[in-house]
Amino acid sequence: MTSEDFIDFKSMAGKVKNLAVDDDGEKIPWSKVRHVRACAQDPEALEIKTIYEGSTQRLNLNRRKRASGDIPDGRHMKLIVGQAKPGISETKKKDLISLCDSGQIPAMYKPFYTSLPLACAEDQPDDEED
């Protein structure tokens, strides 16, 4: 997977209103949910199971209620494209590479660690302790 494969669900989360009742009008017991499935063929719905071998409940995320506002359309989900890939600090990268060089991390992982991007200075948390 790459960073282009991720979708910005946070922008949609505030608009989704129906998370309590399935298509049959039954309440979804979220504390007992064992399996949640989202299909590419039907991006506006989730299939939910409370028992592994049991039947699924279908939850339509676009189910309209009275006087509901704008409901997101799953076909127009905003992709997180063009955003900078997350990075690590220069110090962490040097430490990881030195662990590869010393043999504490297997050498086969060194190309991965050397390819990690560095984070911008404003993205870094302050390391100063009071």
PDB file of C-alpha atoms in Angstrom:
ATOM      1  CA  MET A   1       0.000   0.000   0.000  1.00  0.00           C
ATOM      2  CA  THR A   2       1.076   3.543  -0.595  1.00  0.00           C
ATOM      3  CA  SER A   3      -0.138   6.846   0.828  1.00  0.00           C
ATOM      4  CA  GLU A   4      -2.310   7.291  -2.290  1.00  0.00           C
ATOM      5  CA  ASP A   5      -4.398   4.263  -1.234  1.00  0.00           C
ATOM      6  CA  PHE A   6      -5.813   6.011   1.838  1.00  0.00           C
ATOM      7  CA  ILE A   7      -9.102   7.907   1.942  1.00  0.00           C
ATOM      8  CA  ASP A   8      -9.850  10.937   4.108  1.00  0.00           C
ATOM      9  CA  PHE A   9     -12.682   9.553   6.229  1.00  0.00           C
ATOM     10  CA  LYS A  10     -12.324  12.344   8.779  1.00  0.00           C
ATOM     11  CA  SER A  11     -13.894  14.837   6.365  1.00  0.00           C
ATOM     12  CA  MET A  12     -16.890  12.505   5.941  1.00  0.00           C
ATOM     13  CA  ALA A  13     -17.309  11.452   9.578  1.00  0.00           C
ATOM     14  CA  GLY A  14     -19.268  14.517  10.653  1.00  0.00           C
ATOM     15  CA  LYS A  15     -21.786  14.075   7.838  1.00  0.00           C
ATOM     16  CA  VAL A  16     -22.646  10.405   8.462  1.00  0.00           C
ATOM     17  CA  LYS A  17     -25.779  10.351  10.604  1.00  0.00           C
ATOM     18  CA  ASN A  18     -26.873   6.710  10.650  1.00  0.00           C
ATOM     19  CA  LEU A  19     -24.711   4.527  12.852  1.00  0.00           C
ATOM     20  CA  ALA A  20     -27.396   3.183  15.173  1.00  0.00           C
ATOM     21  CA  VAL A  21     -30.005   1.351  13.062  1.00  0.00           C
ATOM     22  CA  ASP A  22     -29.554  -1.172  10.241  1.00  0.00           C
ATOM     23  CA  ASP A  23     -31.648  -1.408   7.062  1.00  0.00           C
ATOM     24  CA  ASP A  24     -34.228  -3.618   8.815  1.00  0.00           C
ATOM     25  CA  GLY A  25     -34.729  -1.065  11.601  1.00  0.00           C
ATOM     26  CA  GLU A  26     -32.885  -3.125  14.213  1.00  0.00           C
ATOM     27  CA  LYS A  27     -30.505  -1.403  16.613  1.00  0.00           C
ATOM     28  CA  ILE A  28     -26.829  -2.287  16.125  1.00  0.00           C
ATOM     29  CA  PRO A  29     -25.167  -3.450  19.366  1.00  0.00           C
ATOM     30  CA  TRP A  30     -21.727  -1.905  18.745  1.00  0.00           C
ATOM     31  CA  SER A  31     -20.240  -3.409  21.915  1.00  0.00           C
ATOM     32  CA  LYS A  32     -20.963  -6.908  20.526  1.00  0.00           C
ATOM     33  CA  VAL A  33     -19.748  -6.350  16.950  1.00  0.00           C
ATOM     34  CA  ARG A  34     -17.198  -8.963  15.844  1.00  0.00           C
ATOM     35  CA  HIS A  35     -16.851  -8.240  12.134  1.00  0.00           C
ATOM     36  CA  VAL A  36     -17.260  -5.115   9.995  1.00  0.00           C
ATOM     37  CA  ARG A  37     -16.932  -5.302   6.212  1.00  0.00           C
ATOM     38  CA  ALA A  38     -16.950  -2.557   3.599  1.00  0.00           C
ATOM     39  CA  CYS A  39     -17.227  -3.505  -0.083  1.00  0.00           C
ATOM     40  CA  ALA A  40     -15.982  -1.501  -3.040  1.00  0.00           C
ATOM     41  CA  GLN A  41     -19.163  -2.419  -4.939  1.00  0.00           C
ATOM     42  CA  ASP A  42     -21.329  -0.692  -2.298  1.00  0.00           C
ATOM     43  CA  PRO A  43     -19.244   2.030  -0.600  1.00  0.00           C
ATOM     44  CA  GLU A  44     -22.258   3.580   1.153  1.00  0.00           C
ATOM     45  CA  ALA A  45     -22.922   0.476   3.278  1.00  0.00           C
ATOM     46  CA  LEU A  46     -21.265  -1.673   5.919  1.00  0.00           C
ATOM     47  CA  GLU A  47     -21.938  -5.332   6.637  1.00  0.00           C
ATOM     48  CA  ILE A  48     -21.834  -6.050  10.358  1.00  0.00           C
ATOM     49  CA  LYS A  49     -21.764  -9.354  12.256  1.00  0.00           C
ATOM     50  CA  THR A  50     -22.139  -9.878  15.989  1.00  0.00           C
ATOM     51  CA  ILE A  51     -21.452 -13.628  15.674  1.00  0.00           C
ATOM     52  CA  TYR A  52     -18.759 -14.976  13.335  1.00  0.00           C
ATOM     53  CA  GLU A  53     -20.972 -17.642  11.731  1.00  0.00           C
ATOM     54  CA  GLY A  54     -24.173 -15.612  11.960  1.00  0.00           C
ATOM     55  CA  SER A  55     -25.956 -13.524   9.379  1.00  0.00           C
ATOM     56  CA  THR A  56     -24.899  -9.988   8.556  1.00  0.00           C
ATOM     57  CA  GLN A  57     -26.696  -6.758   9.283  1.00  0.00           C
ATOM     58  CA  ARG A  58     -26.492  -4.150   6.522  1.00  0.00           C
ATOM     59  CA  LEU A  59     -25.920  -0.578   7.660  1.00  0.00           C
ATOM     60  CA  ASN A  60     -26.641   2.049   5.018  1.00  0.00           C
ATOM     61  CA  LEU A  61     -24.519   5.095   5.866  1.00  0.00           C
ATOM     62  CA  ASN A  62     -26.569   7.300   3.537  1.00  0.00           C
ATOM     63  CA  ARG A  63     -29.916   6.421   5.072  1.00  0.00           C
ATOM     64  CA  ARG A  64     -31.885   9.620   5.164  1.00  0.00           C
ATOM     65  CA  LYS A  65     -33.719  10.810   8.220  1.00  0.00           C
ATOM     66  CA  ARG A  66     -36.280  13.553   8.312  1.00  0.00           C
ATOM     67  CA  ALA A  67     -34.754  17.004   7.905  1.00  0.00           C
ATOM     68  CA  SER A  68     -31.317  15.578   7.336  1.00  0.00           C
ATOM     69  CA  GLY A  69     -28.683  17.733   5.785  1.00  0.00           C
ATOM     70  CA  ASP A  70     -26.039  16.978   3.225  1.00  0.00           C
ATOM     71  CA  ILE A  71     -25.125  13.303   3.221  1.00  0.00           C
ATOM     72  CA  PRO A  72     -21.802  12.267   1.704  1.00  0.00           C
ATOM     73  CA  ASP A  73     -21.755  10.165  -1.412  1.00  0.00           C
ATOM     74  CA  GLY A  74     -19.293   7.268  -1.153  1.00  0.00           C
ATOM     75  CA  ARG A  75     -18.505   7.468  -4.862  1.00  0.00           C
ATOM     76  CA  HIS A  76     -17.014  10.903  -4.337  1.00  0.00           C
ATOM     77  CA  MET A  77     -14.803  10.163  -1.369  1.00  0.00           C
ATOM     78  CA  LYS A  78     -11.930  12.566  -1.068  1.00  0.00           C
ATOM     79  CA  LEU A  79      -8.643  10.786  -1.582  1.00  0.00           C
ATOM     80  CA  ILE A  80      -5.686  11.893   0.443  1.00  0.00           C
ATOM     81  CA  VAL A  81      -3.557  12.633  -2.589  1.00  0.00           C
ATOM     82  CA  GLY A  82      -0.960  15.317  -2.867  1.00  0.00           C
ATOM     83  CA  GLN A  83      -0.365  15.486   0.849  1.00  0.00           C
ATOM     84  CA  ALA A  84       3.191  15.034   1.989  1.00  0.00           C
ATOM     85  CA  LYS A  85       4.072  11.542   3.133  1.00  0.00           C
ATOM     86  CA  PRO A  86       4.671  11.308   6.868  1.00  0.00           C
ATOM     87  CA  GLY A  87       8.313  11.352   7.833  1.00  0.00           C
ATOM     88  CA  ILE A  88      10.617  10.761  10.779  1.00  0.00           C
ATOM     89  CA  SER A  89      13.167  13.008  12.425  1.00  0.00           C
ATOM     90  CA  GLU A  90      16.728  13.036  11.165  1.00  0.00           C
ATOM     91  CA  THR A  91      17.961  11.753  14.534  1.00  0.00           C
ATOM     92  CA  LYS A  92      15.624   8.743  14.437  1.00  0.00           C
ATOM     93  CA  LYS A  93      16.649   7.947  10.875  1.00  0.00           C
ATOM     94  CA  LYS A  94      20.353   8.050  11.787  1.00  0.00           C
ATOM     95  CA  ASP A  95      19.703   5.814  14.809  1.00  0.00           C
ATOM     96  CA  LEU A  96      17.816   3.258  12.699  1.00  0.00           C
ATOM     97  CA  ILE A  97      20.546   3.165  10.062  1.00  0.00           C
ATOM     98  CA  SER A  98      23.239   2.801  12.744  1.00  0.00           C
ATOM     99  CA  LEU A  99      21.292  -0.161  14.188  1.00  0.00           C
ATOM    100  CA  CYS A 100      21.312  -1.724  10.712  1.00  0.00           C
ATOM    101  CA  ASP A 101      25.055  -1.102  10.368  1.00  0.00           C
ATOM    102  CA  SER A 102      25.762  -2.647  13.789  1.00  0.00           C
ATOM    103  CA  GLY A 103      23.728  -5.750  12.946  1.00  0.00           C
ATOM    104  CA  GLN A 104      20.995  -5.235  15.556  1.00  0.00           C
ATOM    105  CA  ILE A 105      18.479  -4.805  12.735  1.00  0.00           C
ATOM    106  CA  PRO A 106      18.867  -7.289   9.849  1.00  0.00           C
ATOM    107  CA  ALA A 107      20.672  -5.831   6.822  1.00  0.00           C
ATOM    108  CA  MET A 108      17.754  -6.674   4.539  1.00  0.00           C
ATOM    109  CA  TYR A 109      15.775  -3.799   6.163  1.00  0.00           C
ATOM    110  CA  LYS A 110      18.423  -1.111   5.579  1.00  0.00           C
ATOM    111  CA  PRO A 111      17.059  -0.023   2.137  1.00  0.00           C
ATOM    112  CA  PHE A 112      13.652   0.552   3.722  1.00  0.00           C
ATOM    113  CA  TYR A 113      15.068   2.718   6.510  1.00  0.00           C
ATOM    114  CA  THR A 114      17.268   4.719   4.142  1.00  0.00           C
ATOM    115  CA  SER A 115      14.255   5.416   1.916  1.00  0.00           C
ATOM    116  CA  LEU A 116      12.166   6.882   4.763  1.00  0.00           C
ATOM    117  CA  PRO A 117      11.444  10.578   4.187  1.00  0.00           C
ATOM    118  CA  LEU A 118      12.428  13.167   6.751  1.00  0.00           C
ATOM    119  CA  ALA A 119       9.670  15.132   8.458  1.00  0.00           C
ATOM    120  CA  CYS A 120       9.511  18.894   8.160  1.00  0.00           C
ATOM    121  CA  ALA A 121      10.827  20.893  11.115  1.00  0.00           C
ATOM    122  CA  GLU A 122       7.365  22.302  11.950  1.00  0.00           C
ATOM    123  CA  ASP A 123       5.943  18.754  12.115  1.00  0.00           C
ATOM    124  CA  GLN A 124       8.421  17.710  14.800  1.00  0.00           C
ATOM    125  CA  PRO A 125       7.309  17.804  18.448  1.00  0.00           C
ATOM    126  CA  ASP A 126       9.479  19.713  20.861  1.00  0.00           C
ATOM    127  CA  ASP A 127      11.975  17.343  22.483  1.00  0.00           C
ATOM    128  CA  GLU A 128      12.776  19.777  25.285  1.00  0.00           C
ATOM    129  CA  GLU A 129      11.837  18.543  28.741  1.00  0.00           C
ATOM    130  CA  ASP A 130      11.127  20.937  31.596  1.00  0.00           C
TER     131      ASP A 130
END
